[in-house]
Amino acid sequence: RTGWIFRCSAMLARLSISTRCSARRVVVLTLSRSMATRPEPQGGEADLVVLGGGPGGYVAAIKAAQLGLKTVCIEKRGALGGTCLNVGCIPSKALLNSSHKFHEAKHHFGAFGIKTGAVEIDLPTMMGQKDQAVTGLTKGIEGLFKKNKVTYVKGYGRFTDANTIEVEGLNGQTTVWKTKNTIIATGSEPVELPFMKFNDSGDKTCVSSTGALVLPQIPKRLAIVGGGVIGLELGSVWGRLGSKVMVIEFMDRICATMDKELTDAFHKSLKKNLGFEFKLKTKVVAADIRPDGATLTLEPAAGGAQEKFEADVVLVAVGRRARTEDLGLDKIGVELDKAKRIVTKDNFATSVKGVYAIGDCVAGPMLAHKAEEEGVACVEFLVGRHGHVNYDCIPGVVYTHPEVASVGKTEEELVAAGVEYRKGVFPLMANSRARAVGDSEGLVKFLADKKTDKILGVHIMSACAGEQIHEAALAMEYGASCEDIARTCHAHPTVSEALKEAAMACYDKPIHM
């Protein structure tokens, strides 16, 4: 029957094309009006409602629909993809790529015999390319929803009871959804300091990561409060474009949860390549935020003499917090921890039957790919399958240049746990591909169990660390040893040969060092 309808539709389409021009206009106008007046979902019943259309939520919704569940996804932003796609991972990577091209052209092309003359920045065009990438990807997810028959509801959803979600639609209408199960995937938001209120939608002199993606001009002096991944990535964007960057960090080093040997090299790289300045073991105790800039009052973390620091723009990147308020969780009895994250069991179940939670609103690293894995696993548990997320094999990447990537344990964690281990380190200066292309800053570090040679952690700094780290993650997922990687043939010349050499350095000796 479906084939017959398709053939008849094709015949009618050919017939309409052969009719006179006025008839064609009628057909086109009728179709356009039909699409324009397509009604918003009016509520109903579902097997699963997903609150949040970010990486965890939309992936969970698609997987659920693929497994036969009648699925509804509610998203308040009006665009799918969550923080990651709209104001996080994707737009920042677009700007990191554009700014890197500019910086390379201005500072490094000459060494390769390429003469460009004066290189200039067209900031509106750069921002436009970023926005175009975001729009294309958000529309792509909408297409995936249609393909997999996920009902997409644009609005803010709250529990009225454990099986009922009330939605304040962006169109002004209120709808009610009865559901057998709910997955909470509401994500996280930037932490705002009480004396440094964000003015992302105003003067943009004290901004969150969201505001730092839409600065109208290149600040001469950029202060970054917080020496973590987000601050260093966005600092790299504006530093490449000409800003003088000062990083203010309470701890004694940047990216404090990563391997220290790796972050020490990263610290030196940022100072050498982009002229970053650092004030470590320092805290901001007061701030005067003005339309034309900001004055920060700084103090040693342990206490002491204060100093002032002037900046055109301050980026506050001191972390993110779970977004769990105003969802009606207290009404239905969902348990939260001290950080207001939702408490879950191994199968992502909350304290309320039929209610689950994944992603940034639960404990664990706030990473889009972690949320995606949890979304798939949660749905698999729901339908009686065996979901799987190995939290020891979740890679983390800093998308600067060079990139920094890690998976598994750091050396500091192994020491603290009393684990006997071996390590192997191989510098990219000894890698032929890296030397040939003039991009040899970095290293690869392997950590392995001293007795069994099982890989416990891998840490990389290279131009392509974000891609290389997956060889290590896959090896660790299958319980591989350093010798397994060392005895695997790697194509020559590639930067990935550095992983082979570092693995050899861990269990035996490298060849090229």
Coordinates of C-alpha atoms in Angstrom, one line a residue:
R1 CA 0.0 0.0 0.0
T2 CA 2.8 2.4 0.9
G3 CA 4.5 1.8 -2.5
W4 CA 1.2 2.4 -4.3
I5 CA 0.7 5.7 -2.5
F6 CA 4.2 6.8 -3.3
R7 CA 3.7 6.0 -7.0
C8 CA 0.4 7.9 -7.1
S9 CA 2.1 10.9 -5.4
A10 CA 4.9 10.8 -7.9
M11 CA 2.3 10.8 -10.8
L12 CA 0.4 13.7 -9.3
A13 CA 3.6 15.6 -8.9
R14 CA 4.5 15.1 -12.5
L15 CA 1.0 16.1 -13.6
S16 CA 1.1 19.3 -11.6
I17 CA 4.4 20.3 -13.2
S18 CA 2.8 19.9 -16.6
T19 CA -0.1 22.1 -15.8
R20 CA -0.2 25.9 -16.5
C21 CA 1.8 28.3 -14.4
S22 CA -1.1 29.5 -12.3
A23 CA -2.0 26.0 -11.2
R24 CA 1.6 25.4 -10.1
R25 CA 1.4 28.6 -8.0
V26 CA -1.7 27.2 -6.3
V27 CA 0.0 23.9 -5.5
V28 CA 3.1 25.6 -4.0
L29 CA 1.1 28.1 -1.9
T30 CA -1.1 25.4 -0.5
L31 CA 1.9 23.3 0.6
S32 CA 3.6 26.3 2.1
R33 CA 0.5 27.2 4.1
S34 CA 0.1 23.6 5.3
M35 CA 3.7 23.5 6.6
A36 CA 3.5 27.0 8.2
T37 CA 0.3 26.1 10.1
R38 CA 1.5 22.7 11.4
P39 CA 0.1 22.6 15.0
E40 CA 2.4 22.3 18.0
P41 CA 2.0 19.1 20.0
Q42 CA -1.1 19.5 22.3
G43 CA -0.1 17.1 25.0
G44 CA -1.0 13.4 25.5
E45 CA 0.5 10.2 26.6
A46 CA 4.0 8.8 26.2
D47 CA 6.2 5.9 27.2
L48 CA 9.1 8.4 27.9
V49 CA 9.4 12.1 28.4
V50 CA 12.9 13.6 28.2
L51 CA 13.3 16.9 30.0
G52 CA 16.1 18.7 28.1
G53 CA 17.3 18.6 24.5
G54 CA 21.0 18.8 25.0
P55 CA 23.6 16.0 24.2
G56 CA 22.3 13.7 26.8
G57 CA 18.6 14.4 26.3
Y58 CA 18.3 14.4 22.5
V59 CA 20.5 11.3 22.2
A60 CA 18.4 9.5 24.9
A61 CA 15.2 10.5 23.0
I62 CA 16.4 9.2 19.7
K63 CA 17.6 6.0 21.2
A64 CA 14.3 5.5 23.0
A65 CA 12.4 6.0 19.7
Q66 CA 14.7 3.6 17.9
L67 CA 13.9 1.0 20.6
G68 CA 10.1 1.4 20.0
L69 CA 9.2 3.8 22.8
K70 CA 6.7 6.6 22.2
T71 CA 9.0 9.5 23.1
V72 CA 8.6 13.2 23.8
C73 CA 11.5 15.6 24.3
I74 CA 10.9 19.0 25.9
E75 CA 13.4 21.8 25.4
K76 CA 13.0 25.4 26.7
R77 CA 15.6 27.0 24.4
G78 CA 13.7 26.6 21.2
A79 CA 16.7 25.0 19.6
L80 CA 18.0 21.5 20.3
G81 CA 21.6 20.7 21.3
G82 CA 21.7 22.3 24.7
T83 CA 24.6 24.3 26.0
C84 CA 27.1 22.3 24.0
L85 CA 25.7 23.0 20.6
N86 CA 24.3 26.5 21.1
V87 CA 26.6 28.3 23.5
G88 CA 29.4 25.8 24.4
C89 CA 31.4 23.1 22.6
I90 CA 30.4 23.9 19.0
P91 CA 30.6 27.7 18.8
S92 CA 33.8 27.8 20.9
K93 CA 35.4 25.2 18.5
A94 CA 34.4 27.3 15.5
L95 CA 36.1 30.4 17.1
L96 CA 39.1 28.3 18.1
N97 CA 39.5 27.1 14.5
S98 CA 39.0 30.6 13.0
S99 CA 41.4 32.3 15.5
H100 CA 44.0 29.6 15.0
K101 CA 43.9 30.1 11.2
F102 CA 44.4 33.9 11.8
H103 CA 47.3 33.3 14.2
E104 CA 49.0 30.9 11.9
A105 CA 48.7 33.2 9.0
K106 CA 50.0 36.2 10.9
H107 CA 52.9 34.5 12.8
H108 CA 53.9 31.2 11.2
F109 CA 53.2 31.2 7.4
G110 CA 56.5 33.0 6.7
A111 CA 58.5 30.0 8.0
F112 CA 56.9 27.9 5.3
G113 CA 57.7 30.3 2.5
I114 CA 54.1 31.7 2.3
K115 CA 53.9 35.5 2.0
T116 CA 50.5 37.0 2.7
G117 CA 51.0 40.7 3.4
A118 CA 49.0 42.2 6.2
V119 CA 46.5 39.9 7.7
E120 CA 43.4 41.4 9.2
I121 CA 40.4 40.3 11.3
D122 CA 36.8 40.6 10.2
L123 CA 35.1 39.8 13.5
P124 CA 31.5 40.0 12.2
T125 CA 32.3 37.4 9.5
M126 CA 34.1 35.2 12.0
M127 CA 31.0 35.3 14.3
G128 CA 28.7 34.7 11.3
Q129 CA 30.6 31.5 10.4
K130 CA 30.2 30.3 14.0
D131 CA 26.5 31.1 14.0
Q132 CA 26.0 29.3 10.7
A133 CA 27.6 26.2 12.1
V134 CA 25.4 26.2 15.1
T135 CA 22.2 26.8 13.2
G136 CA 23.0 24.0 10.7
L137 CA 23.6 21.5 13.5
T138 CA 20.6 22.4 15.6
K139 CA 18.4 22.0 12.5
G140 CA 20.1 18.7 11.9
I141 CA 18.9 17.4 15.2
E142 CA 15.4 18.4 14.5
G143 CA 15.7 16.4 11.3
L144 CA 16.8 13.4 13.3
F145 CA 13.8 13.8 15.6
K146 CA 11.5 13.7 12.6
K147 CA 13.3 10.7 11.1
N148 CA 13.0 8.8 14.3
K149 CA 9.5 10.0 15.2
V150 CA 10.4 11.8 18.4
T151 CA 7.8 14.4 19.4
Y152 CA 9.6 17.7 20.0
V153 CA 8.0 20.2 22.4
K154 CA 9.3 23.7 22.7
G155 CA 8.8 24.9 26.2
Y156 CA 9.6 24.6 29.9
G157 CA 8.5 21.4 31.6
R158 CA 7.8 20.8 35.3
F159 CA 6.6 17.8 37.2
T160 CA 3.1 18.0 38.7
D161 CA 3.4 14.4 39.8
A162 CA 5.7 11.6 39.1
N163 CA 4.0 10.7 35.9
T164 CA 2.8 14.1 34.7
I165 CA 4.7 16.9 33.1
E166 CA 3.2 20.3 32.5
V167 CA 4.8 22.4 29.8
E168 CA 4.7 26.2 29.4
G169 CA 5.1 26.4 25.7
L170 CA 7.2 29.0 23.9
N171 CA 4.0 29.7 22.0
G172 CA 2.2 30.7 25.2
Q173 CA 0.1 27.5 25.4
T174 CA 0.2 25.1 28.3
T175 CA 0.2 21.3 27.6
V176 CA 0.2 18.3 29.8
W177 CA 2.0 15.0 29.1
K178 CA 1.3 11.7 30.9
T179 CA 4.3 9.5 30.9
K180 CA 5.3 6.1 32.1
N181 CA 9.0 7.2 32.5
T182 CA 10.9 10.5 32.6
I183 CA 14.6 11.2 32.0
I184 CA 15.8 14.5 33.5
A185 CA 18.6 15.9 31.3
T186 CA 18.5 19.5 32.2
G187 CA 22.2 20.1 32.1
S188 CA 24.2 22.8 33.9
E189 CA 24.9 26.5 33.8
P190 CA 27.9 28.8 34.6
V191 CA 28.6 29.6 38.3
E192 CA 28.1 33.3 39.0
L193 CA 30.1 34.9 41.8
P194 CA 27.9 37.1 44.0
F195 CA 30.0 40.2 43.5
M196 CA 30.6 39.6 39.8
K197 CA 27.2 39.5 38.2
F198 CA 27.2 38.6 34.5
N199 CA 26.2 41.2 32.0
D200 CA 26.3 38.9 28.9
S201 CA 23.2 40.7 27.4
G202 CA 24.4 44.2 28.4
D203 CA 27.8 45.8 28.5
K204 CA 29.6 42.5 28.2
T205 CA 32.4 43.6 30.6
C206 CA 31.8 40.7 33.0
V207 CA 30.8 37.7 31.1
S208 CA 30.2 34.0 31.4
S209 CA 31.4 31.6 28.8
T210 CA 28.2 32.4 26.9
G211 CA 29.0 36.1 26.8
A212 CA 32.6 35.4 25.8
L213 CA 31.4 33.9 22.5
V214 CA 29.7 37.1 21.4
L215 CA 32.0 39.9 22.4
P216 CA 31.4 42.8 19.9
Q217 CA 35.1 43.7 19.8
I218 CA 38.5 42.4 20.7
P219 CA 39.3 43.4 24.3
K220 CA 42.8 44.9 24.8
R221 CA 43.0 43.4 28.2
L222 CA 41.1 40.2 29.1
A223 CA 41.1 38.8 32.7
I224 CA 40.0 35.2 33.1
V225 CA 38.9 34.2 36.6
G226 CA 39.5 30.4 36.7
G227 CA 42.3 28.4 35.1
G228 CA 40.2 25.5 33.9
V229 CA 39.4 24.2 30.4
I230 CA 36.7 26.7 29.5
G231 CA 38.7 29.8 30.5
L232 CA 41.8 28.6 28.7
E233 CA 40.0 27.7 25.5
L234 CA 38.2 31.1 25.3
G235 CA 41.3 32.9 26.4
S236 CA 43.1 31.3 23.5
V237 CA 40.5 32.6 21.1
W238 CA 40.9 36.2 22.1
G239 CA 44.6 35.9 22.8
R240 CA 45.2 34.8 19.2
L241 CA 43.1 37.8 18.0
G242 CA 45.2 40.2 20.0
S243 CA 44.0 40.4 23.6
K244 CA 46.5 40.5 26.5
V245 CA 45.3 37.6 28.7
M246 CA 45.7 37.3 32.4
V247 CA 44.6 34.1 34.1
I248 CA 43.7 34.3 37.8
E249 CA 43.6 30.9 39.5
F250 CA 43.0 30.0 43.1
M251 CA 45.0 26.7 42.9
D252 CA 48.7 26.4 42.4
R253 CA 48.4 25.2 38.8
I254 CA 46.0 25.3 35.8
C255 CA 43.6 22.4 35.0
A256 CA 44.1 21.0 38.5
T257 CA 42.4 17.7 37.9
M258 CA 44.6 16.7 35.0
D259 CA 48.0 15.1 35.1
K260 CA 50.5 17.6 36.5
E261 CA 53.4 16.7 34.1
L262 CA 51.0 17.4 31.2
T263 CA 49.6 20.7 32.6
D264 CA 53.1 22.0 33.4
A265 CA 54.0 21.6 29.8
F266 CA 50.6 23.2 28.8
H267 CA 51.2 26.1 31.1
K268 CA 54.6 26.8 29.5
S269 CA 53.0 26.5 26.0
L270 CA 50.4 29.2 26.7
K271 CA 53.0 31.6 28.0
K272 CA 55.3 31.0 25.1
N273 CA 52.9 30.9 22.2
L274 CA 50.2 33.4 23.3
G275 CA 51.9 35.5 25.9
F276 CA 49.4 34.4 28.7
E277 CA 50.2 35.8 32.1
F278 CA 49.2 33.8 35.2
K279 CA 48.5 34.7 38.8
L280 CA 48.3 31.3 40.5
K281 CA 47.3 30.8 44.2
T282 CA 45.3 34.0 43.9
K283 CA 41.7 34.9 44.5
V284 CA 39.4 37.8 43.5
V285 CA 37.9 39.4 46.6
A286 CA 36.1 42.4 45.0
A287 CA 35.2 43.7 41.6
D288 CA 34.1 47.1 40.2
I289 CA 32.2 46.2 37.0
R290 CA 31.6 49.2 34.8
P291 CA 30.3 49.8 31.2
D292 CA 33.8 50.5 30.1
G293 CA 35.7 47.7 31.9
A294 CA 36.4 46.3 35.4
T295 CA 38.7 46.7 38.3
L296 CA 39.5 43.5 40.2
T297 CA 40.8 43.4 43.7
L298 CA 43.2 40.4 44.1
E299 CA 44.6 38.7 47.1
P300 CA 46.9 35.7 47.7
A301 CA 44.8 32.5 48.3
A302 CA 46.4 32.2 51.7
G303 CA 45.8 35.8 52.6
G304 CA 48.1 38.8 52.3
A305 CA 48.5 42.2 50.6
Q306 CA 45.9 43.1 48.0
E307 CA 46.5 44.5 44.5
K308 CA 44.3 45.9 41.8
F309 CA 44.0 44.7 38.2
E310 CA 42.3 46.5 35.3
A311 CA 40.7 44.8 32.4
D312 CA 38.4 45.7 29.5
V313 CA 36.6 42.4 29.9
V314 CA 36.5 39.8 32.7
L315 CA 35.5 36.2 31.9
V316 CA 34.4 34.3 35.0
A317 CA 35.0 30.6 34.4
V318 CA 35.1 29.1 37.9
G319 CA 32.9 26.1 37.1
R320 CA 29.4 25.1 36.3
R321 CA 26.5 24.0 38.5
A322 CA 23.7 21.5 37.9
R323 CA 20.4 23.0 36.6
T324 CA 17.8 21.3 38.8
E325 CA 15.7 24.1 40.3
D326 CA 12.1 24.9 39.3
L327 CA 11.4 21.5 37.9
G328 CA 9.0 20.3 40.6
L329 CA 11.6 17.8 42.0
D330 CA 10.7 18.7 45.6
K331 CA 7.0 18.1 44.8
I332 CA 7.6 14.5 43.7
G333 CA 10.4 13.7 46.2
V334 CA 13.6 13.5 44.0
E335 CA 16.7 13.4 46.2
L336 CA 19.4 15.9 45.6
D337 CA 23.0 16.0 47.0
K338 CA 24.7 19.0 48.7
A339 CA 25.6 20.4 45.2
K340 CA 22.0 20.2 44.1
R341 CA 22.7 17.4 41.8
I342 CA 20.2 14.6 41.4
V343 CA 21.2 11.4 43.3
T344 CA 21.0 8.3 41.1
K345 CA 21.6 4.6 41.3
D346 CA 23.6 2.4 38.9
N347 CA 20.8 2.4 36.3
F348 CA 20.4 6.2 36.5
A349 CA 17.2 5.8 38.6
T350 CA 16.4 8.5 41.1
S351 CA 14.6 8.1 44.4
V352 CA 11.3 8.3 42.6
K353 CA 10.0 5.2 40.6
G354 CA 10.0 5.9 36.8
V355 CA 12.2 9.0 37.1
Y356 CA 15.8 8.9 35.8
A357 CA 18.6 11.5 35.5
I358 CA 21.7 11.8 33.3
G359 CA 24.4 14.2 32.2
D360 CA 25.5 17.4 34.0
C361 CA 22.6 17.3 36.5
V362 CA 24.1 14.2 38.1
A363 CA 27.5 13.5 39.6
G364 CA 30.5 13.1 37.4
P365 CA 32.4 15.1 34.8
M366 CA 30.3 17.7 33.0
L367 CA 31.1 16.5 29.5
A368 CA 28.8 16.2 26.5
H369 CA 30.0 12.8 25.5
K370 CA 29.6 11.5 29.0
A371 CA 26.0 12.7 28.9
E372 CA 25.4 11.0 25.5
E373 CA 26.7 7.6 26.8
E374 CA 24.5 7.9 29.9
G375 CA 21.5 8.7 27.7
V376 CA 21.9 5.6 25.6
A377 CA 22.7 3.4 28.6
C378 CA 19.7 4.7 30.6
V379 CA 17.3 4.0 27.8
E380 CA 18.8 0.5 27.3
F381 CA 18.1 -0.2 31.0
L382 CA 14.6 1.1 30.6
V383 CA 13.8 -1.5 28.0
G384 CA 15.4 -4.4 29.8
R385 CA 18.8 -4.3 28.1
H386 CA 22.2 -3.9 29.7
G387 CA 23.5 -0.4 29.5
H388 CA 27.2 0.3 29.9
V389 CA 29.3 3.4 30.7
N390 CA 32.9 2.9 31.8
Y391 CA 33.7 6.0 33.8
D392 CA 37.4 5.1 33.9
C393 CA 37.6 5.4 30.1
I394 CA 36.0 8.8 29.4
P395 CA 38.4 11.1 27.6
G396 CA 38.8 14.8 28.3
V397 CA 40.2 17.3 25.8
V398 CA 41.3 20.9 25.9
Y399 CA 40.9 22.3 22.4
T400 CA 43.7 24.8 22.4
H401 CA 46.8 24.6 20.2
P402 CA 48.5 22.3 21.0
E403 CA 45.5 20.3 22.3
V404 CA 45.7 18.6 25.6
A405 CA 43.9 15.3 26.2
S406 CA 43.7 12.6 28.9
V407 CA 41.9 9.4 29.7
G408 CA 42.2 7.3 32.8
K409 CA 44.2 7.9 35.9
T410 CA 46.7 10.7 36.5
E411 CA 50.1 10.0 38.0
E412 CA 49.0 12.0 41.1
E413 CA 46.0 9.7 41.6
L414 CA 48.1 6.6 41.3
V415 CA 50.5 7.9 43.9
A416 CA 47.7 8.8 46.3
A417 CA 46.1 5.4 45.9
G418 CA 49.4 3.6 46.5
V419 CA 49.3 1.9 43.1
E420 CA 52.7 0.6 41.8
Y421 CA 53.1 1.8 38.3
R422 CA 55.5 2.4 35.4
K423 CA 55.4 5.4 33.1
G424 CA 56.7 6.1 29.6
V425 CA 57.0 9.5 28.1
F426 CA 57.8 10.3 24.5
P427 CA 58.4 13.9 23.3
L428 CA 56.9 15.0 19.9
M429 CA 60.3 16.6 19.1
A430 CA 61.4 13.0 18.3
N431 CA 58.4 12.3 16.1
S432 CA 59.1 12.6 12.3
R433 CA 55.7 13.8 11.2
A434 CA 55.5 16.5 13.9
R435 CA 59.0 17.7 13.0
A436 CA 58.2 17.7 9.2
V437 CA 55.1 19.9 9.6
G438 CA 56.7 22.2 12.1
D439 CA 54.3 21.3 14.9
S440 CA 56.4 19.3 17.4
E441 CA 55.5 20.8 20.7
G442 CA 54.1 18.3 23.1
L443 CA 54.4 14.8 24.6
V444 CA 52.7 11.5 25.1
K445 CA 52.7 9.8 28.5
F446 CA 51.6 6.3 29.4
L447 CA 50.9 5.0 32.9
A448 CA 50.7 1.2 33.4
D449 CA 50.4 -1.3 36.2
K450 CA 53.9 -2.3 37.3
K451 CA 53.1 -6.0 37.4
T452 CA 50.6 -6.6 34.6
D453 CA 51.5 -3.7 32.2
K454 CA 47.7 -2.9 32.0
I455 CA 47.2 0.7 30.8
L456 CA 45.9 2.9 33.6
G457 CA 46.1 6.3 32.1
V458 CA 47.3 8.1 28.9
H459 CA 48.0 11.9 28.7
I460 CA 48.8 13.7 25.4
M461 CA 49.8 17.2 24.3
S462 CA 49.9 17.6 20.6
A463 CA 48.3 19.4 17.7
C464 CA 45.9 16.4 17.3
A465 CA 45.7 15.1 20.9
G466 CA 41.8 15.2 20.8
E467 CA 41.9 12.6 18.0
Q468 CA 44.8 10.6 19.3
I469 CA 43.3 10.0 22.7
H470 CA 40.7 7.6 21.3
E471 CA 43.3 5.0 20.5
A472 CA 44.2 5.0 24.2
A473 CA 40.5 5.0 25.3
L474 CA 39.7 2.0 23.1
A475 CA 42.8 0.2 24.3
M476 CA 41.8 0.8 27.9
E477 CA 38.2 -0.2 27.3
Y478 CA 39.5 -3.6 26.2
G479 CA 42.0 -3.9 29.1
A480 CA 45.0 -3.6 26.8
S481 CA 48.6 -3.4 27.9
C482 CA 51.3 -1.0 26.8
E483 CA 53.0 -3.9 25.0
D484 CA 49.7 -4.4 23.0
I485 CA 49.9 -0.9 21.6
A486 CA 53.7 -1.1 21.2
R487 CA 53.4 -4.2 19.1
T488 CA 50.6 -2.8 16.9
C489 CA 51.9 -1.5 13.6
H490 CA 51.3 2.3 13.3
A491 CA 51.5 4.0 9.9
H492 CA 54.6 6.1 9.1
P493 CA 54.9 9.0 9.2
T494 CA 52.1 9.9 11.7
V495 CA 51.9 11.7 15.0
S496 CA 50.2 8.6 16.3
E497 CA 53.6 6.8 16.2
A498 CA 54.3 8.9 19.3
L499 CA 51.8 6.7 21.2
K500 CA 53.5 3.6 20.1
E501 CA 56.9 5.0 21.2
A502 CA 55.5 6.1 24.6
A503 CA 54.0 2.7 25.1
M504 CA 57.4 1.1 24.3
A505 CA 59.0 3.5 26.8
C506 CA 56.6 2.3 29.4
Y507 CA 57.1 -1.4 29.1
D508 CA 60.6 -1.6 27.5
K509 CA 62.5 1.1 25.6
P510 CA 61.6 3.4 22.7
I511 CA 63.4 3.3 19.4
H512 CA 63.6 6.9 18.4
M513 CA 64.8 8.5 21.7

